[in-house]
PDB file of C-alpha atoms in Angstrom:
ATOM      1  CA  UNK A   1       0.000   0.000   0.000  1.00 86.00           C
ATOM      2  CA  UNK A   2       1.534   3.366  -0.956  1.00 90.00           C
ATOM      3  CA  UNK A   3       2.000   6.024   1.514  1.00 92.00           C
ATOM      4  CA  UNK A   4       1.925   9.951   1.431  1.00 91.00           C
ATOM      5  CA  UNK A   5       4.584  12.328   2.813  1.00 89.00           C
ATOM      6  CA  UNK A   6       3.923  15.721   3.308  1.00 89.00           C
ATOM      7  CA  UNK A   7       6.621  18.195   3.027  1.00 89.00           C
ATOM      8  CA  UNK A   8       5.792  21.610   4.825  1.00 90.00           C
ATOM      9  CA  UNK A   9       7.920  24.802   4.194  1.00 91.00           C
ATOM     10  CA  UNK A  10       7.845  27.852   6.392  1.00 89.00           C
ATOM     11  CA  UNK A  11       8.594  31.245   4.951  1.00 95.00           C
ATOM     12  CA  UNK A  12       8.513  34.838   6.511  1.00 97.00           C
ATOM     13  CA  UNK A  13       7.305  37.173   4.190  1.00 97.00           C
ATOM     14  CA  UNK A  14       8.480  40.475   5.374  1.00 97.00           C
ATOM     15  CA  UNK A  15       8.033  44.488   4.616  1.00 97.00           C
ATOM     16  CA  UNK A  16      11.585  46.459   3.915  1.00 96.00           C
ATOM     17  CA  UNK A  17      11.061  47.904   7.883  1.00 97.00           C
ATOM     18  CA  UNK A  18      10.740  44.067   9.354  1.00 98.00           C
ATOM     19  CA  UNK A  19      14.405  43.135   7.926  1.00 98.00           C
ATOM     20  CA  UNK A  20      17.085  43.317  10.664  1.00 97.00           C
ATOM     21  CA  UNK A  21      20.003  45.997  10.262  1.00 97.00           C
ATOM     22  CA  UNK A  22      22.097  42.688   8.779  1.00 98.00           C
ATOM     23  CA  UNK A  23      19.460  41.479   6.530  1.00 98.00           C
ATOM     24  CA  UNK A  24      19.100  45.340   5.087  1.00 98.00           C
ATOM     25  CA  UNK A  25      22.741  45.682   4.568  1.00 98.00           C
ATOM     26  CA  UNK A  26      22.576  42.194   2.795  1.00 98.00           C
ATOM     27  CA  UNK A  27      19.964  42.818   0.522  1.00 97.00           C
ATOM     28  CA  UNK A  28      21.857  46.861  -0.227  1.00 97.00           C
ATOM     29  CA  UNK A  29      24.961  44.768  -1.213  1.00 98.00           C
ATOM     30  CA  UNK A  30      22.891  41.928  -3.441  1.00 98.00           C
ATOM     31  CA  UNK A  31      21.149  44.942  -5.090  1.00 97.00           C
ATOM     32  CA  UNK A  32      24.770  46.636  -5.664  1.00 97.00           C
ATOM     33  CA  UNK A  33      26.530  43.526  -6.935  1.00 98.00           C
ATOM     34  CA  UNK A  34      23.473  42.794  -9.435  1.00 97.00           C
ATOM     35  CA  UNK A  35      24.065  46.196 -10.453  1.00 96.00           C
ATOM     36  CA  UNK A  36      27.841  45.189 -11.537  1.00 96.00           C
ATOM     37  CA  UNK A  37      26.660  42.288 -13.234  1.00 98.00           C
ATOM     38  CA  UNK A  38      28.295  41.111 -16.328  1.00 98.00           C
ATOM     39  CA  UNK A  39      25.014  40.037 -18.569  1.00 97.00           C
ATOM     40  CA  UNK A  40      25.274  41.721 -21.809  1.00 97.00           C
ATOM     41  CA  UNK A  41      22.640  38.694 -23.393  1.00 96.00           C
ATOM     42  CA  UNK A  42      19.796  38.489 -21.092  1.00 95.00           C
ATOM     43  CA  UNK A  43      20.065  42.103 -19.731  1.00 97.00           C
ATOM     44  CA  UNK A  44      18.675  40.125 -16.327  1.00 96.00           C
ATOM     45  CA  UNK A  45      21.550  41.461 -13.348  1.00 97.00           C
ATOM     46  CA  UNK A  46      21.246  39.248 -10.491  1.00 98.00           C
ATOM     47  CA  UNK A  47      23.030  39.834  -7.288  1.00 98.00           C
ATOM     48  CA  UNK A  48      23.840  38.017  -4.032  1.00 98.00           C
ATOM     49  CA  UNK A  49      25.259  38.520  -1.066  1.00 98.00           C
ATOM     50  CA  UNK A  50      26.576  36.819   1.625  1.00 98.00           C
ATOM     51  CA  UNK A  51      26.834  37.653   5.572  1.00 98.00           C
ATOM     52  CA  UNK A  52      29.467  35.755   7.111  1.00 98.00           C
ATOM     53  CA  UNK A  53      29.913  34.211  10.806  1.00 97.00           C
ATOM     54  CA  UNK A  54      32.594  37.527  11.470  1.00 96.00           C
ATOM     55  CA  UNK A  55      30.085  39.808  10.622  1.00 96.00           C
ATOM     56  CA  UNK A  56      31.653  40.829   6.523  1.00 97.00           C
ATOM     57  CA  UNK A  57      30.138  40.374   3.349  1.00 98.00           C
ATOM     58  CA  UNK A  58      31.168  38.931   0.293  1.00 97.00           C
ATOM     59  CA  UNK A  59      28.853  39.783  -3.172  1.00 98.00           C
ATOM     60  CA  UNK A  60      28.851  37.996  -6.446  1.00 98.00           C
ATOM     61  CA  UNK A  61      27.189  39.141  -9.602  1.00 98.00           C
ATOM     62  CA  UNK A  62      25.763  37.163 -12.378  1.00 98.00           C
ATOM     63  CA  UNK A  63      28.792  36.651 -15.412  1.00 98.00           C
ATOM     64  CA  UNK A  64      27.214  35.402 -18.642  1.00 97.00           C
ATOM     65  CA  UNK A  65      28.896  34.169 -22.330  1.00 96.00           C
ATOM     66  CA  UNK A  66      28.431  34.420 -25.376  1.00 95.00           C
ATOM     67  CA  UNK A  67      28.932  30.629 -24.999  1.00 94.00           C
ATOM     68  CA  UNK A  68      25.439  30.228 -22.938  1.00 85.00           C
ATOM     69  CA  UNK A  69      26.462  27.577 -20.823  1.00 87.00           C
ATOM     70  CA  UNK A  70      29.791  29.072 -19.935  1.00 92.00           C
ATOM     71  CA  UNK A  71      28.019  31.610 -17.306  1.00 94.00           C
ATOM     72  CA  UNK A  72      27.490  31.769 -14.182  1.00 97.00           C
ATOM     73  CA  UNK A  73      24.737  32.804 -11.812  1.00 97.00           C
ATOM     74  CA  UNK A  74      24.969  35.449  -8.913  1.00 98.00           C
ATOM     75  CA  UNK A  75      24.875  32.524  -6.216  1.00 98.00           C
ATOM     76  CA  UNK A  76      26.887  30.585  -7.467  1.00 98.00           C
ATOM     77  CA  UNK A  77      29.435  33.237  -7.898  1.00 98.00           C
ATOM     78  CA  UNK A  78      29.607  34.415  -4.337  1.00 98.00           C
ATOM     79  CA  UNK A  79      29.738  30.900  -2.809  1.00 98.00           C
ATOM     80  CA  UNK A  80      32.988  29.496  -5.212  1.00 98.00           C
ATOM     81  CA  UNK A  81      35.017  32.933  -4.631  1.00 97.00           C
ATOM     82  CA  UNK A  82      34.434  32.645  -1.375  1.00 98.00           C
ATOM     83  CA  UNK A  83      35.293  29.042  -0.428  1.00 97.00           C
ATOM     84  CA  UNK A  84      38.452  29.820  -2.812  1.00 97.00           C
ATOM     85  CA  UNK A  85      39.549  32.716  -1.120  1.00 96.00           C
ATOM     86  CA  UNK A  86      38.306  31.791   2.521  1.00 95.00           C
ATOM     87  CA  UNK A  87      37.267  28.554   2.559  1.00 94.00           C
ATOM     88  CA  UNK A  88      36.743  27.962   6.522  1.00 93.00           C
ATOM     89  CA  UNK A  89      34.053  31.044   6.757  1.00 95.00           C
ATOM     90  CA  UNK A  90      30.409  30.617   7.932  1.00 97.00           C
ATOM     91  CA  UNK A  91      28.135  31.660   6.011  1.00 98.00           C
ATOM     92  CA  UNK A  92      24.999  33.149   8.223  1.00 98.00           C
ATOM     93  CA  UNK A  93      22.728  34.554   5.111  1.00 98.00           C
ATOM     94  CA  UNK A  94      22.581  34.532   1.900  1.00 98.00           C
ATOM     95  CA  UNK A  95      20.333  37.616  -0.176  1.00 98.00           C
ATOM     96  CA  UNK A  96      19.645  37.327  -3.429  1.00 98.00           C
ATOM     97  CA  UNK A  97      17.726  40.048  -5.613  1.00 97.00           C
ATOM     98  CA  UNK A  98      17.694  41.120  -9.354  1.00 97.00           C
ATOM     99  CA  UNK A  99      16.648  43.173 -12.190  1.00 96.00           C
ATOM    100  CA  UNK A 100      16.013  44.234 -15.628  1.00 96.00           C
ATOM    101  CA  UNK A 101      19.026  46.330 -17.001  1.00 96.00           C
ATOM    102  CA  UNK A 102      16.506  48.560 -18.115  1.00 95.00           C
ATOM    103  CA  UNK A 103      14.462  48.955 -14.997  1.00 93.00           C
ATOM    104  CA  UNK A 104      15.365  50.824 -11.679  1.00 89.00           C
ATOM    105  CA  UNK A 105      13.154  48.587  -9.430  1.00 91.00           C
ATOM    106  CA  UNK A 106      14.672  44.974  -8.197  1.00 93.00           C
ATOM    107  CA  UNK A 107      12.084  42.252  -8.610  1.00 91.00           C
ATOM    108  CA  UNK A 108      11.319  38.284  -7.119  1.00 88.00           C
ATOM    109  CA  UNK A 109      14.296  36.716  -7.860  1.00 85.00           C
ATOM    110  CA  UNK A 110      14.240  32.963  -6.938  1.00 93.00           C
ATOM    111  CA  UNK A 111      17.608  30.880  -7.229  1.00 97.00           C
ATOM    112  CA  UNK A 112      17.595  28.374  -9.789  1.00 96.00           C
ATOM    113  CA  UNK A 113      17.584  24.360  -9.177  1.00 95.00           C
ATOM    114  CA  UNK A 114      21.529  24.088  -9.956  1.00 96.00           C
ATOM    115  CA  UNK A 115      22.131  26.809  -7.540  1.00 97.00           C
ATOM    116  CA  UNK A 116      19.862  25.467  -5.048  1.00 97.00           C
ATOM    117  CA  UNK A 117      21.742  22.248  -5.287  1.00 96.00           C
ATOM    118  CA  UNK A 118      24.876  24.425  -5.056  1.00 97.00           C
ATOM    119  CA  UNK A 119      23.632  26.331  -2.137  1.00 98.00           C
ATOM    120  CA  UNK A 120      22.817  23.217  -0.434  1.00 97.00           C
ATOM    121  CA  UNK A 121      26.298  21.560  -0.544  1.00 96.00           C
ATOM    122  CA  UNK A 122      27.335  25.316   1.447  1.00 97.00           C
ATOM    123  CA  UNK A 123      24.719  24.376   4.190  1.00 96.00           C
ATOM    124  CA  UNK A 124      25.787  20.641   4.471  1.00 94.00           C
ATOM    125  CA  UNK A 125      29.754  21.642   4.110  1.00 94.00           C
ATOM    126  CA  UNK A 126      29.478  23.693   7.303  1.00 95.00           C
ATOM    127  CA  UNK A 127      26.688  21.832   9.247  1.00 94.00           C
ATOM    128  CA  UNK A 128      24.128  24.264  10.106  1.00 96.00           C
ATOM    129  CA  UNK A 129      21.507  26.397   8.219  1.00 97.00           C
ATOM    130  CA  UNK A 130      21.937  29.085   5.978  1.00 98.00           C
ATOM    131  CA  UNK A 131      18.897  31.580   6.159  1.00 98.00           C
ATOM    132  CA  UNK A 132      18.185  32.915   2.918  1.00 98.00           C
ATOM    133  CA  UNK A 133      16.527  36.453   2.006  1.00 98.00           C
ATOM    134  CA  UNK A 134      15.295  36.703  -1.771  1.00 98.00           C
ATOM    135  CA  UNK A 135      13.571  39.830  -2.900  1.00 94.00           C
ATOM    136  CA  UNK A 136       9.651  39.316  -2.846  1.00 90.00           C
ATOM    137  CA  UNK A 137       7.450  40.982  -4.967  1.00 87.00           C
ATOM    138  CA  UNK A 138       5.793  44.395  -4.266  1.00 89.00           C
ATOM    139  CA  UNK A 139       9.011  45.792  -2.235  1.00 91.00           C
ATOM    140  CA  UNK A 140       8.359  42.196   0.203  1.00 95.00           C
ATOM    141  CA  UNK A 141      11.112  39.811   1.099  1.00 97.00           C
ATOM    142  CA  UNK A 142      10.889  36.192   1.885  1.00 97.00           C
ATOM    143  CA  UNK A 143      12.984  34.706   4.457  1.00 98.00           C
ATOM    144  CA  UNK A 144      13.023  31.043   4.779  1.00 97.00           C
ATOM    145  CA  UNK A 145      15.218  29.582   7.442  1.00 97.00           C
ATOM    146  CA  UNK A 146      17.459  27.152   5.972  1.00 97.00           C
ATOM    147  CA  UNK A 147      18.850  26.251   2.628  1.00 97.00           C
ATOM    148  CA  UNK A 148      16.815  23.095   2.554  1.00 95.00           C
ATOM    149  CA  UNK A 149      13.308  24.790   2.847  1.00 96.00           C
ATOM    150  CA  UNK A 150      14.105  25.633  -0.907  1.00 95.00           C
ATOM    151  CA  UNK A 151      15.172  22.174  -1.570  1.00 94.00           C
ATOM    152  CA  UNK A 152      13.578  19.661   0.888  1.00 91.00           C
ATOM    153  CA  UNK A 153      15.003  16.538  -1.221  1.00 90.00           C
ATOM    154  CA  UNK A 154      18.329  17.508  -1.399  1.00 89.00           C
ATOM    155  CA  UNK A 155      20.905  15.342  -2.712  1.00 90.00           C
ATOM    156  CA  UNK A 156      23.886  15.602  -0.155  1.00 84.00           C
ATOM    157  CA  UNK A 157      27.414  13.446   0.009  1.00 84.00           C
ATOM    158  CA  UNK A 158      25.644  10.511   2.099  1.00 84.00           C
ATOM    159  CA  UNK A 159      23.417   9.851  -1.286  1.00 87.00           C
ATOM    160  CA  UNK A 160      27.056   8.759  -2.477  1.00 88.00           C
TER     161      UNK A 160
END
């Protein structure tokens, strides 16, 4: 006989004033780095930014190519710099916005299922969650507490 699991995710959805001083400063920087993005095909700057255990940020940008594939997103960015250039830090948020290059206002931006994967791997590597902002529509935010609320089956080094 077959049997149902249910899978329930939990997300804040927040106003600009309900973000904490951290989470405001993370979502500036994610706006800022999207607005460095390199993305001269789809025009589509995406941005993320990362709080760390020490209390710094580190940003990465969206880079595309004129060989598609050869990009990479804003996530993905920020996580690989940083475990190449500091490799032992927490990471205790991750914000993620975007835009149109033609457009002043940042809208939803939702990280993508290779990124998700990606961002995953960050929250198993170190053992705890990784709370993740991403810009809402209509000037909201959504928090969701962990990594894995945006992928509940994750596939994680004891699938191996």
């Amino acid at each position: 006989m077959a049997s149902k699991l249910e899978v329930q995710i939990s997300v804040d959805v927040l106003e600009p004033q309900e973000l904490t001083p951290q989470e405001q400063q993370a979502m500036q920087l994610a706006q800022e780095a999207a607005n460095d993005a390199y993305a001269p095909y789809s025009n589509f700057l995406v941005g993320a930014a990362l709080l760390l255990e020490d209390g710094s940020f580190f940003k990465g940008s969206n880079q595309e190519n004129a060989a598609y594939p050869s990009g990479l997103c804003a996530e993905r960015t920020a996580l690989f710099a940083l475990s190449a250039h500091y490799p032992q830090s927490k990471i205790k948020l991750l914000a993620v916005t975007a835009r149109r290059r033609q457009e002043k206002h940042f809208l939803p931006a939702m990280p993508c299922g290779a990124c998700r994967q990606v961002m995953a791997e960050y929250e198993f590597r170190q053992r705890e969650p990784i709370p993740v902002l991403l810009q809402g529509p209509d000037g909201r935010f959504y928090r969701f507490q962990a990594v894995a609320d945006l992928l509940p089956f994750q596939f994680t080094p004891d699938n191996l």
